[in-house]
Amino acid sequence: MTKKSKDLLVGYLFLAPALLLFLVFIAEPVIASLILSFTKYNVITPSQFIGFDNFKAFFDDDRLGLVYWNTLKFVLILTPLHVILGLLLALAVQRKIAKGLKYFYRTIFYFPVLATSAAVATAWSFIFNKEFGILNYFLGLFGIEGIPWMQSPNWVYLAVAIYSFWKFIGNAFLYYFIGLQNIPESLYEAAEIDGAGKLQRFMNITLPMLSPMLFFVLVTTLIGTTQIFDEPYLITGGGPGDASRSVNMYIYEIAFQKHQMGYASTVSISLFLAILAITALQFGLSKKWVSYDQE
Amino acid sequence: MNGEVKMAGVMTNREIRVHTRRRAARGFVLDGFLLLLSFLMLAPFLWMISTSLRLPQESFSLPPAIFPTAFNASSYGQVFDQVPFASFIFNSLKIALIIVVGHIFISSMAAFAFSRISFAGRNAIFLIFLAGLMIPGQVTIIPQFILISKLGLVDTHWALILPALINPLGIFMIRQMMMTISTTYDEAAYMDGASRMWVFLKVILPMVFPAVAVTSVMTFIGNWNDFFRPLIFLNTFEKMTLPLGMTVLNGTFGSGNLSAILAGVTLSLTVPLLFYIFGQKYLVEGITAGGLKL
């Protein structure tokens, strides 16, 4: 055997397990999703080709409009929350303070990110309880009485935002924190010699140098919140009514509670296209403000 | 240094004193704010732990105790007696560990092929894998569920393990690190008559340990915490993972005994805590290596 054909064989042998799993669990499902969206299928009885009926149903579905609107609200609330507050927090910790204190803050802010979501979200659903929750108890000490966290269609978003801050702010924080540490000190020293003020140094050194990290946090937060599921499912249950039901919760309901696999695939493809459009837009816009020439 | 001296030169002594005092005051406010925020971040944990140690009949009473009042550990016993909590923990550990080992082995083999063997179709397949990274979970989950149910694997741990073995991100991260290793190492070993497998296992794999560690920590935590897939695939209590088991715990104790639920929550935190203590270094390395390259 020549070296070339031997390399071909060995290469594919090394690749075989990954390739096989990729074809079965990623590639095939993507194609199957597309096909399913043209069918009616409940897993038990054979699937039935129904043309564009799912797409017609898609545009007639009032609940779908609502869950998309809810998801948009989550995105508009949670994305700035993490992108901006995470940065402010990282800047505050990145000052010239004792190393031990930095480590302390980093540990405290990041640990909730790793905590088991389902467990801590369950605990938070008790914290938000209107009658016996500790949050309302402490607010009561300041004269703020009986906030209906779970009973009001508006408060429920603040509840999810508070939980999301507590649970995930450490993620954005840590990315920024590491990004800030990688900015060479010499740049600031040079700027100081040139007489640049604090704001100038921030605008002309920190922001451009941090822009790849900012972009990364922005895109991952956008993608993550568009697919939000755990928070509303575990804390609000999508309620009151459908007030905090996200698209992903709705897909779960159609697919795994109502067993309408075809229609659920149609909705999931629509969400995929929405994410793709947002991501593409971000990458397009990023050319204007993200600078990768770090030297 | 030089700059500070020059700047100090143009300020009078009084100005310098006012300047430093103002800076110190601002720093003091920020430090106070950060300490308060740290306490607020910790408070829910303190409340969870202390309430888990309260007597069940007092678990809902107000004012709530932030610090433990009475050490009553009976709720921890109840969690194991009335709910198969030990099974939840065991199942979660078993599934997450099998996925980590399988995923690392499969990914590093693929990374080895992508980075060190040249063959037709290699780059095309790599690009397709990368494209797979962009496919969100909700698109693949429905066909995966259909496939898993046709294979008769619903309500088995295989339903969680098999799809999780493939994640292009792991392949990508390990490949990136393998690309930085000089091929002279491989060539020297092949001269001595070593096989591909031997070079992979004994030469290259040990050299990419940091990438393997990062991928392992992330894979473990991700699967340990996963709620959605167990929710879809598992029905039997005894087979459930810890995150899904929390809903069982909530259903069993939700109306009368908050201490028991929070005992379960506290127990669920121990494994991420251990991983945090030992894996934090690798998580930071992973973010440093992977984050900037988007």
Coordinates of C-alpha atoms in Angstrom, one line a residue:
Chain A
M1 CA 0.0 0.0 0.0
T2 CA 1.3 3.5 -0.8
K3 CA 1.7 6.0 2.0
K4 CA -1.1 8.1 0.6
S5 CA -3.7 5.4 0.6
K6 CA -2.5 4.2 4.0
D7 CA -3.0 7.7 5.3
L8 CA -6.5 7.8 3.8
L9 CA -7.4 4.5 5.6
V10 CA -5.8 5.5 8.9
G11 CA -7.3 9.0 8.8
Y12 CA -10.8 7.7 8.3
L13 CA -10.3 5.1 11.0
F14 CA -9.4 7.8 13.5
L15 CA -12.3 9.8 12.4
A16 CA -14.8 7.0 12.2
P17 CA -16.4 7.2 15.7
A18 CA -16.9 10.9 15.6
L19 CA -18.1 10.9 12.0
L20 CA -20.6 8.1 12.6
L21 CA -22.0 9.9 15.7
F22 CA -22.1 13.2 13.8
L23 CA -24.0 11.7 11.0
V24 CA -26.5 10.0 13.2
F25 CA -27.1 12.6 15.9
I26 CA -26.4 15.9 14.1
A27 CA -26.5 15.7 10.3
E28 CA -29.5 13.3 10.0
P29 CA -31.6 15.2 12.6
V30 CA -31.1 18.4 10.7
I31 CA -32.4 16.9 7.4
A32 CA -35.1 15.0 9.3
S33 CA -36.3 18.2 10.9
L34 CA -36.8 19.8 7.4
I35 CA -38.7 16.7 6.2
L36 CA -40.8 16.5 9.4
S37 CA -41.9 20.1 9.0
F38 CA -44.0 18.9 6.0
T39 CA -45.6 16.0 7.8
K40 CA -48.1 15.2 10.5
Y41 CA -46.5 12.7 12.9
N42 CA -47.1 11.6 16.5
V43 CA -44.4 8.9 16.7
I44 CA -46.9 6.1 17.1
T45 CA -48.9 6.2 13.8
P46 CA -47.0 6.5 10.5
S47 CA -46.1 10.0 9.4
Q48 CA -48.3 11.7 6.8
F49 CA -47.2 14.2 4.2
I50 CA -49.3 17.3 4.5
G51 CA -47.5 19.8 2.3
F52 CA -47.4 23.4 3.6
D53 CA -50.2 22.9 6.2
N54 CA -47.7 23.3 9.1
F55 CA -46.6 26.6 7.7
K56 CA -50.2 27.8 7.3
A57 CA -50.9 26.8 10.9
F58 CA -47.7 28.6 11.8
F59 CA -49.0 31.9 10.6
D60 CA -52.5 31.4 12.1
D61 CA -51.1 30.4 15.5
D62 CA -51.9 33.3 18.0
R63 CA -50.0 31.7 20.8
L64 CA -46.9 31.5 18.6
G65 CA -47.0 35.3 18.1
L66 CA -47.2 35.7 21.9
V67 CA -44.3 33.3 22.7
Y68 CA -42.1 35.0 20.1
W69 CA -43.0 38.4 21.7
N70 CA -42.2 37.0 25.1
T71 CA -38.8 35.6 23.9
L72 CA -38.0 39.0 22.4
K73 CA -38.7 40.6 25.7
F74 CA -36.4 38.1 27.4
V75 CA -33.7 38.9 24.8
L76 CA -34.2 42.7 25.2
I77 CA -34.0 42.5 29.0
L78 CA -31.3 39.9 29.6
T79 CA -28.8 40.8 26.8
P80 CA -28.0 44.3 28.0
L81 CA -28.2 43.1 31.6
H82 CA -25.3 40.6 31.1
V83 CA -23.4 42.5 28.4
I84 CA -23.3 45.8 30.3
L85 CA -23.5 44.9 34.0
G86 CA -21.0 42.1 33.5
L87 CA -18.5 44.6 32.1
L88 CA -19.1 47.1 34.9
L89 CA -18.5 44.4 37.4
A90 CA -15.3 43.2 35.7
L91 CA -14.0 46.8 35.6
A92 CA -14.8 47.3 39.3
V93 CA -12.9 44.1 40.3
Q94 CA -10.0 44.7 37.8
R95 CA -9.0 47.9 39.7
K96 CA -5.8 47.9 41.8
I97 CA -7.1 45.9 44.7
A98 CA -5.6 43.1 46.8
K99 CA -5.1 39.9 44.9
G100 CA -6.9 37.8 47.5
L101 CA -9.9 40.1 47.2
K102 CA -10.0 39.7 43.4
Y103 CA -9.9 35.9 43.8
F104 CA -12.7 36.2 46.4
Y105 CA -15.0 38.2 44.1
R106 CA -14.2 36.0 41.1
T107 CA -15.1 32.9 43.1
I108 CA -18.4 34.3 44.5
F109 CA -19.6 35.8 41.2
Y110 CA -18.7 32.7 39.2
F111 CA -19.9 29.8 41.4
P112 CA -23.6 30.2 40.7
V113 CA -22.8 29.7 37.0
L114 CA -21.8 26.1 37.8
A115 CA -24.5 25.4 40.4
T116 CA -27.1 22.9 39.2
S117 CA -29.8 25.1 37.4
A118 CA -32.8 22.9 38.2
A119 CA -31.9 22.8 41.9
V120 CA -31.2 26.5 42.5
A121 CA -34.1 27.6 40.3
T122 CA -36.4 25.5 42.4
A123 CA -35.0 27.2 45.5
W124 CA -35.5 30.6 43.9
S125 CA -39.1 29.9 43.1
F126 CA -39.6 29.8 46.9
I127 CA -37.6 33.0 47.3
F128 CA -40.0 34.7 44.9
N129 CA -43.2 33.5 46.7
K130 CA -45.6 36.3 47.4
E131 CA -46.6 35.3 50.9
F132 CA -43.7 33.5 52.5
G133 CA -40.8 34.2 50.2
I134 CA -37.7 35.8 51.8
L135 CA -37.4 38.4 49.0
N136 CA -40.8 40.0 49.8
Y137 CA -40.0 39.7 53.5
F138 CA -36.8 41.8 53.2
L139 CA -38.5 44.3 50.8
G140 CA -41.3 44.5 53.5
L141 CA -38.6 45.8 55.9
F142 CA -38.1 48.7 53.5
G143 CA -41.8 49.4 53.2
I144 CA -42.3 47.6 49.9
E145 CA -45.2 45.2 50.4
G146 CA -46.3 42.0 48.7
I147 CA -44.9 42.2 45.2
P148 CA -46.7 39.6 43.0
W149 CA -43.5 38.2 41.4
M150 CA -45.3 35.2 39.8
Q151 CA -48.8 36.5 39.6
S152 CA -48.2 39.5 37.4
P153 CA -47.3 39.4 33.7
N154 CA -44.8 42.2 34.2
W155 CA -43.2 41.4 37.5
V156 CA -42.5 37.9 36.3
Y157 CA -39.9 39.4 33.9
L158 CA -38.1 41.2 36.7
A159 CA -38.1 37.9 38.7
V160 CA -36.4 36.1 35.8
A161 CA -34.0 39.0 35.3
I162 CA -33.0 38.9 39.0
Y163 CA -32.5 35.1 38.8
S164 CA -30.6 35.4 35.6
F165 CA -28.3 38.0 37.0
W166 CA -27.6 35.9 40.1
K167 CA -27.1 32.7 38.1
F168 CA -25.2 33.8 35.0
I169 CA -23.6 37.2 35.5
G170 CA -20.4 35.4 36.5
N171 CA -20.1 34.1 33.0
A172 CA -19.9 37.5 31.3
F173 CA -17.9 38.8 34.2
L174 CA -15.3 36.1 33.9
Y175 CA -14.9 36.6 30.1
Y176 CA -14.4 40.4 30.6
F177 CA -12.2 39.9 33.6
I178 CA -9.8 37.7 31.6
G179 CA -10.0 40.0 28.6
L180 CA -9.0 43.0 30.8
Q181 CA -6.1 41.1 32.3
N182 CA -4.8 40.4 28.8
I183 CA -4.5 44.1 27.9
P184 CA -0.8 45.0 28.3
E185 CA -0.2 47.5 31.1
S186 CA 2.4 49.3 28.9
L187 CA -0.4 50.7 26.7
Y188 CA -1.9 52.5 29.7
E189 CA 1.5 53.8 30.8
A190 CA 2.2 55.1 27.4
A191 CA -1.2 56.8 27.2
E192 CA -0.7 58.4 30.7
I193 CA 2.6 59.8 29.5
D194 CA 0.8 61.3 26.5
G195 CA -1.6 62.9 29.0
A196 CA -4.7 60.8 28.3
G197 CA -7.4 61.1 30.9
K198 CA -9.3 58.2 32.5
L199 CA -12.2 58.4 30.0
Q200 CA -9.9 58.7 27.0
R201 CA -7.9 55.7 28.2
F202 CA -11.1 53.7 28.5
M203 CA -12.5 54.7 25.1
N204 CA -9.2 54.4 23.2
I205 CA -7.5 51.4 24.9
T206 CA -9.9 49.4 27.1
L207 CA -12.9 49.3 24.7
P208 CA -11.1 48.5 21.5
M209 CA -8.8 45.9 23.2
L210 CA -11.8 44.3 24.8
S211 CA -14.0 44.4 21.7
P212 CA -13.5 40.8 20.7
M213 CA -14.5 39.7 24.2
L214 CA -17.5 42.1 24.1
F215 CA -18.5 40.6 20.8
F216 CA -18.2 37.1 22.1
V217 CA -20.3 37.8 25.2
L218 CA -22.9 39.7 23.1
V219 CA -23.3 36.9 20.5
T220 CA -23.4 34.0 23.0
T221 CA -25.8 35.9 25.3
L222 CA -28.1 36.6 22.3
I223 CA -28.1 33.0 21.1
G224 CA -28.6 31.7 24.7
T225 CA -31.5 34.0 25.6
T226 CA -33.3 33.3 22.2
Q227 CA -33.3 29.7 23.3
I228 CA -34.3 30.4 26.9
F229 CA -36.0 27.4 28.5
D230 CA -34.8 26.4 32.0
E231 CA -35.6 29.8 33.7
P232 CA -39.2 30.2 32.7
Y233 CA -39.9 26.4 32.9
L234 CA -38.5 26.1 36.4
I235 CA -39.3 29.4 38.0
T236 CA -42.4 30.8 36.4
G237 CA -43.8 27.7 34.6
G238 CA -44.4 30.0 31.7
G239 CA -47.1 31.8 33.7
P240 CA -49.1 33.6 34.7
G241 CA -51.1 32.1 31.7
D242 CA -48.7 32.3 28.8
A243 CA -47.1 35.6 30.0
S244 CA -43.5 34.2 30.3
R245 CA -43.7 31.2 28.0
S246 CA -40.8 31.2 25.6
V247 CA -40.6 29.8 22.1
N248 CA -38.5 26.9 23.3
M249 CA -41.1 26.1 26.1
Y250 CA -43.8 26.2 23.4
I251 CA -41.8 23.8 21.2
Y252 CA -41.4 21.4 24.2
E253 CA -45.2 21.6 24.8
I254 CA -46.1 20.8 21.1
A255 CA -43.5 18.1 20.6
F256 CA -43.4 16.3 23.9
Q257 CA -46.7 16.9 25.5
K258 CA -49.0 17.1 22.5
H259 CA -46.8 14.9 20.3
Q260 CA -47.2 17.0 17.2
M261 CA -43.7 16.3 15.9
G262 CA -44.3 17.9 12.5
Y263 CA -45.6 21.2 13.6
A264 CA -43.0 21.3 16.4
S265 CA -40.3 20.9 13.8
T266 CA -41.7 23.8 11.8
V267 CA -41.6 26.0 14.9
S268 CA -38.1 24.9 15.8
I269 CA -36.8 25.7 12.3
S270 CA -38.3 29.1 12.5
L271 CA -36.4 29.7 15.8
F272 CA -33.2 28.4 14.2
L273 CA -33.7 30.9 11.3
A274 CA -34.3 33.7 13.7
I275 CA -31.1 32.9 15.6
L276 CA -29.2 32.6 12.3
A277 CA -30.4 36.0 11.2
I278 CA -29.5 37.6 14.5
T279 CA -26.1 36.0 14.5
A280 CA -25.4 37.0 10.9
L281 CA -26.5 40.6 11.6
Q282 CA -24.1 40.7 14.6
F283 CA -21.2 39.4 12.6
G284 CA -22.0 42.0 9.9
L285 CA -22.1 44.8 12.4
S286 CA -19.0 43.6 14.2
K287 CA -16.8 44.7 11.3
K288 CA -17.5 48.3 12.3
W289 CA -16.5 48.0 16.0
V290 CA -14.6 44.8 16.8
S291 CA -10.8 45.1 16.3
Y292 CA -8.8 41.9 16.2
D293 CA -5.4 43.5 15.6
Q294 CA -4.3 43.2 19.2
E295 CA -0.6 44.2 18.8
Chain B
M1 CA 6.7 56.1 36.3
N2 CA 8.0 59.0 34.3
G3 CA 4.6 60.2 33.4
E4 CA 3.4 60.3 37.0
V5 CA 6.4 62.5 38.0
K6 CA 5.7 64.9 35.1
M7 CA 2.0 65.0 35.9
A8 CA 2.7 65.6 39.6
G9 CA 4.9 68.4 38.6
V10 CA 2.1 70.5 37.2
M11 CA -0.1 70.0 40.2
T12 CA 0.3 71.8 43.5
N13 CA 0.6 69.8 46.7
R14 CA -2.9 70.7 47.7
E15 CA -4.3 69.6 44.4
I16 CA -2.6 66.2 44.7
R17 CA -4.0 65.8 48.2
V18 CA -7.6 66.5 47.0
H19 CA -7.1 64.3 44.0
T20 CA -5.9 61.3 46.0
R21 CA -8.6 61.8 48.6
R22 CA -11.3 61.9 45.9
R23 CA -9.9 58.8 44.3
A24 CA -9.7 57.0 47.7
A25 CA -13.3 58.0 48.4
R26 CA -14.5 56.6 45.1
G27 CA -12.6 53.4 45.6
F28 CA -14.1 53.1 49.0
V29 CA -17.7 53.4 47.6
L30 CA -16.9 50.8 45.0
D31 CA -15.4 48.4 47.5
G32 CA -18.4 48.8 49.7
F33 CA -20.7 48.1 46.8
L34 CA -18.7 45.0 45.7
L35 CA -18.8 43.6 49.3
L36 CA -22.6 44.2 49.5
L37 CA -23.1 42.6 46.1
S38 CA -20.9 39.6 47.2
F39 CA -23.1 39.2 50.2
L40 CA -26.3 39.4 48.1
M41 CA -24.8 36.7 45.8
L42 CA -24.0 34.5 48.7
A43 CA -27.3 35.1 50.7
P44 CA -29.4 32.7 48.7
F45 CA -26.9 29.9 49.3
L46 CA -26.7 30.8 53.0
W47 CA -30.5 30.7 53.1
M48 CA -30.7 27.4 51.3
I49 CA -28.2 25.7 53.6
S50 CA -29.6 27.2 56.8
T51 CA -33.2 26.5 55.9
S52 CA -32.3 22.9 55.0
L53 CA -31.1 22.6 58.6
R54 CA -34.3 24.0 60.2
L55 CA -37.1 21.9 61.6
P56 CA -39.5 21.0 58.7
Q57 CA -42.5 22.7 60.4
E58 CA -40.5 25.9 60.8
S59 CA -39.1 25.9 57.2
F60 CA -41.6 28.4 55.9
S61 CA -41.7 30.7 59.0
L62 CA -40.5 34.3 58.8
P63 CA -38.2 36.0 59.4
P64 CA -36.0 33.6 57.5
A65 CA -32.7 32.6 59.0
I66 CA -29.7 33.5 56.9
F67 CA -27.4 31.7 59.3
P68 CA -28.3 28.3 60.7
T69 CA -30.4 28.4 63.9
A70 CA -30.8 24.8 64.9
F71 CA -28.8 22.1 63.4
N72 CA -31.5 19.6 62.5
A73 CA -30.2 17.3 59.8
S74 CA -33.3 15.1 59.6
S75 CA -34.3 16.7 56.3
Y76 CA -31.3 15.2 54.7
G77 CA -32.4 11.7 55.8
Q78 CA -35.9 12.3 54.5
V79 CA -34.6 13.2 51.1
F80 CA -33.0 9.8 50.9
D81 CA -35.9 7.9 52.5
Q82 CA -38.8 9.3 50.6
V83 CA -37.2 10.0 47.2
P84 CA -34.5 7.9 45.5
F85 CA -32.1 10.7 45.9
A86 CA -29.0 8.5 46.1
S87 CA -30.0 7.0 42.7
F88 CA -30.3 10.6 41.3
I89 CA -26.8 11.4 42.4
F90 CA -25.4 8.1 41.2
N91 CA -27.1 8.3 37.8
S92 CA -25.9 11.9 37.3
L93 CA -22.3 11.0 38.2
K94 CA -22.4 7.8 36.1
I95 CA -23.8 9.5 33.0
A96 CA -21.6 12.6 33.2
L97 CA -18.4 10.5 33.7
I98 CA -19.2 8.1 30.8
I99 CA -19.9 11.0 28.5
V100 CA -16.7 12.8 29.5
V101 CA -14.5 9.7 28.9
G102 CA -16.2 8.7 25.6
H103 CA -16.3 12.3 24.4
I104 CA -12.7 12.9 25.1
F105 CA -11.6 9.7 23.4
I106 CA -13.7 10.2 20.3
S107 CA -12.9 13.9 20.0
S108 CA -9.2 13.6 20.5
M109 CA -9.0 10.8 17.9
A110 CA -10.9 13.0 15.4
A111 CA -8.7 15.9 16.4
F112 CA -5.6 13.8 15.7
A113 CA -6.9 12.9 12.2
F114 CA -7.8 16.5 11.5
S115 CA -4.4 17.9 12.6
R116 CA -1.8 15.3 11.9
I117 CA -2.9 12.9 9.1
S118 CA -3.5 14.3 5.6
F119 CA -6.1 12.5 3.5
A120 CA -8.7 13.4 0.9
G121 CA -11.9 15.0 2.3
R122 CA -10.3 16.0 5.6
N123 CA -10.9 19.8 5.3
A124 CA -14.4 19.4 3.9
I125 CA -15.4 17.2 6.8
F126 CA -13.8 19.6 9.3
L127 CA -15.8 22.4 7.9
I128 CA -19.0 20.4 8.1
F129 CA -18.3 19.7 11.7
L130 CA -17.8 23.4 12.4
A131 CA -21.1 24.1 10.7
G132 CA -22.6 21.6 13.1
L133 CA -21.6 23.8 15.9
M134 CA -24.1 26.4 14.8
I135 CA -27.1 24.0 14.9
P136 CA -29.0 24.7 18.1
G137 CA -30.3 21.9 20.3
Q138 CA -34.0 22.4 19.6
V139 CA -33.6 21.6 15.9
T140 CA -32.0 18.3 16.5
I141 CA -33.8 17.2 19.6
I142 CA -37.1 16.2 17.9
P143 CA -35.6 13.8 15.3
Q144 CA -33.2 12.6 18.0
F145 CA -36.2 11.7 20.2
I146 CA -37.8 9.9 17.3
L147 CA -34.6 8.0 16.6
I148 CA -34.1 7.1 20.3
S149 CA -37.7 5.9 20.6
K150 CA -37.3 3.8 17.5
L151 CA -34.2 2.2 18.9
G152 CA -36.2 1.5 22.1
L153 CA -33.9 3.5 24.2
V154 CA -36.4 5.9 25.8
D155 CA -36.1 5.9 29.6
T156 CA -32.6 4.4 29.5
H157 CA -29.4 6.3 30.2
W158 CA -28.2 5.5 26.7
A159 CA -30.7 8.1 25.4
L160 CA -28.6 10.8 27.3
I161 CA -25.2 9.3 26.7
L162 CA -25.1 8.5 23.0
P163 CA -26.0 11.9 21.5
A164 CA -23.8 13.7 24.0
L165 CA -20.7 11.8 22.9
I166 CA -20.4 14.0 19.8
N167 CA -19.7 17.7 20.3
P168 CA -17.8 19.5 17.5
L169 CA -16.6 22.1 20.1
G170 CA -14.5 19.5 21.9
I171 CA -12.9 18.3 18.6
F172 CA -12.2 21.9 17.7
M173 CA -10.6 22.8 21.0
I174 CA -8.3 19.8 21.0
R175 CA -7.5 20.2 17.4
Q176 CA -6.5 23.8 17.9
M177 CA -4.0 22.7 20.5
M178 CA -2.6 19.8 18.5
M179 CA -1.9 22.2 15.6
T180 CA 0.6 24.0 17.8
I181 CA 2.7 20.9 18.3
S182 CA 5.7 20.5 15.9
T183 CA 5.5 17.5 13.6
T184 CA 9.1 16.7 14.4
Y185 CA 7.8 14.7 17.4
D186 CA 5.7 12.4 15.3
E187 CA 8.4 12.0 12.6
A188 CA 11.0 11.0 15.2
A189 CA 8.6 8.4 16.6
Y190 CA 7.7 7.0 13.2
M191 CA 11.4 6.7 12.4
D192 CA 11.7 4.5 15.4
G193 CA 8.9 2.3 14.0
A194 CA 6.0 3.6 16.1
S195 CA 2.4 3.1 15.0
R196 CA -0.1 5.9 14.5
M197 CA -2.0 4.7 17.6
W198 CA 1.1 4.7 19.7
V199 CA 2.0 8.2 18.6
F200 CA -1.5 9.4 19.3
L201 CA -1.7 7.8 22.8
K202 CA 1.9 8.3 24.0
V203 CA 3.2 11.4 22.2
I204 CA 0.4 13.7 21.2
L205 CA -2.4 13.1 23.7
P206 CA -0.2 13.9 26.8
M207 CA 1.0 17.1 25.1
V208 CA -2.6 18.5 24.7
F209 CA -3.5 17.8 28.4
P210 CA -4.7 21.4 29.0
A211 CA -7.2 21.3 26.1
V212 CA -8.4 17.9 27.3
A213 CA -8.8 19.1 30.8
V214 CA -10.8 22.2 29.7
T215 CA -13.0 20.1 27.5
S216 CA -13.5 17.5 30.3
V217 CA -14.5 20.1 32.9
M218 CA -16.9 21.9 30.5
T219 CA -18.5 18.6 29.3
F220 CA -18.9 17.3 32.9
I221 CA -20.5 20.4 34.2
G222 CA -22.7 20.8 31.2
N223 CA -24.0 17.3 31.4
W224 CA -24.2 17.2 35.2
N225 CA -26.5 20.3 35.0
D226 CA -28.5 19.3 32.0
F227 CA -32.2 19.5 32.6
F228 CA -33.9 19.5 29.2
R229 CA -32.8 16.1 27.9
P230 CA -33.5 14.1 31.0
L231 CA -36.9 15.8 31.1
I232 CA -37.6 14.5 27.6
F233 CA -36.1 11.0 27.8
L234 CA -36.5 9.7 31.4
N235 CA -39.8 8.7 33.1
T236 CA -38.9 6.2 35.9
F237 CA -37.9 7.8 39.2
E238 CA -35.0 5.4 39.8
K239 CA -33.4 6.3 36.5
M240 CA -33.6 10.1 36.8
T241 CA -30.7 12.4 37.1
L242 CA -30.3 14.9 39.9
P243 CA -31.6 18.0 38.0
L244 CA -34.7 16.1 36.9
G245 CA -35.0 14.5 40.4
M246 CA -35.4 18.1 41.8
T247 CA -38.9 18.2 40.2
V248 CA -39.7 14.9 42.0
L249 CA -38.4 16.3 45.2
N250 CA -40.5 19.5 44.7
G251 CA -43.6 17.4 44.0
T252 CA -43.1 15.3 47.1
F253 CA -42.3 18.0 49.6
G254 CA -43.3 21.2 47.9
S255 CA -46.3 22.1 50.0
G256 CA -45.2 21.1 53.5
N257 CA -41.5 20.8 53.9
L258 CA -39.2 23.3 52.4
S259 CA -36.2 22.1 54.4
A260 CA -36.2 18.8 52.6
I261 CA -36.2 20.5 49.1
L262 CA -33.4 22.7 50.2
A263 CA -31.5 19.8 51.6
G264 CA -31.6 18.3 48.1
V265 CA -30.5 21.6 46.6
T266 CA -27.6 21.8 49.0
L267 CA -26.6 18.3 48.1
S268 CA -26.7 19.1 44.4
L269 CA -24.2 21.9 45.0
T270 CA -21.4 19.7 46.4
V271 CA -20.3 18.2 43.0
P272 CA -20.1 21.5 41.1
L273 CA -18.3 22.9 44.2
L274 CA -15.7 20.2 44.1
F275 CA -15.3 20.6 40.3
Y276 CA -14.9 24.4 40.8
I277 CA -12.2 24.0 43.4
F278 CA -10.2 21.6 41.2
G279 CA -11.2 22.8 37.7
Q280 CA -11.3 26.5 38.0
K281 CA -7.8 26.9 36.6
Y282 CA -8.7 24.9 33.5
L283 CA -12.0 26.9 33.0
V284 CA -10.0 30.1 33.0
E285 CA -7.5 28.7 30.6
G286 CA -10.3 27.5 28.3
I287 CA -11.8 30.9 28.2
T288 CA -8.5 32.5 27.5
A289 CA -7.7 30.1 24.7
G290 CA -11.2 29.8 23.2
G291 CA -12.9 33.0 23.9
L292 CA -10.8 35.4 21.8
K293 CA -10.9 33.2 18.7
L294 CA -14.5 33.7 17.7

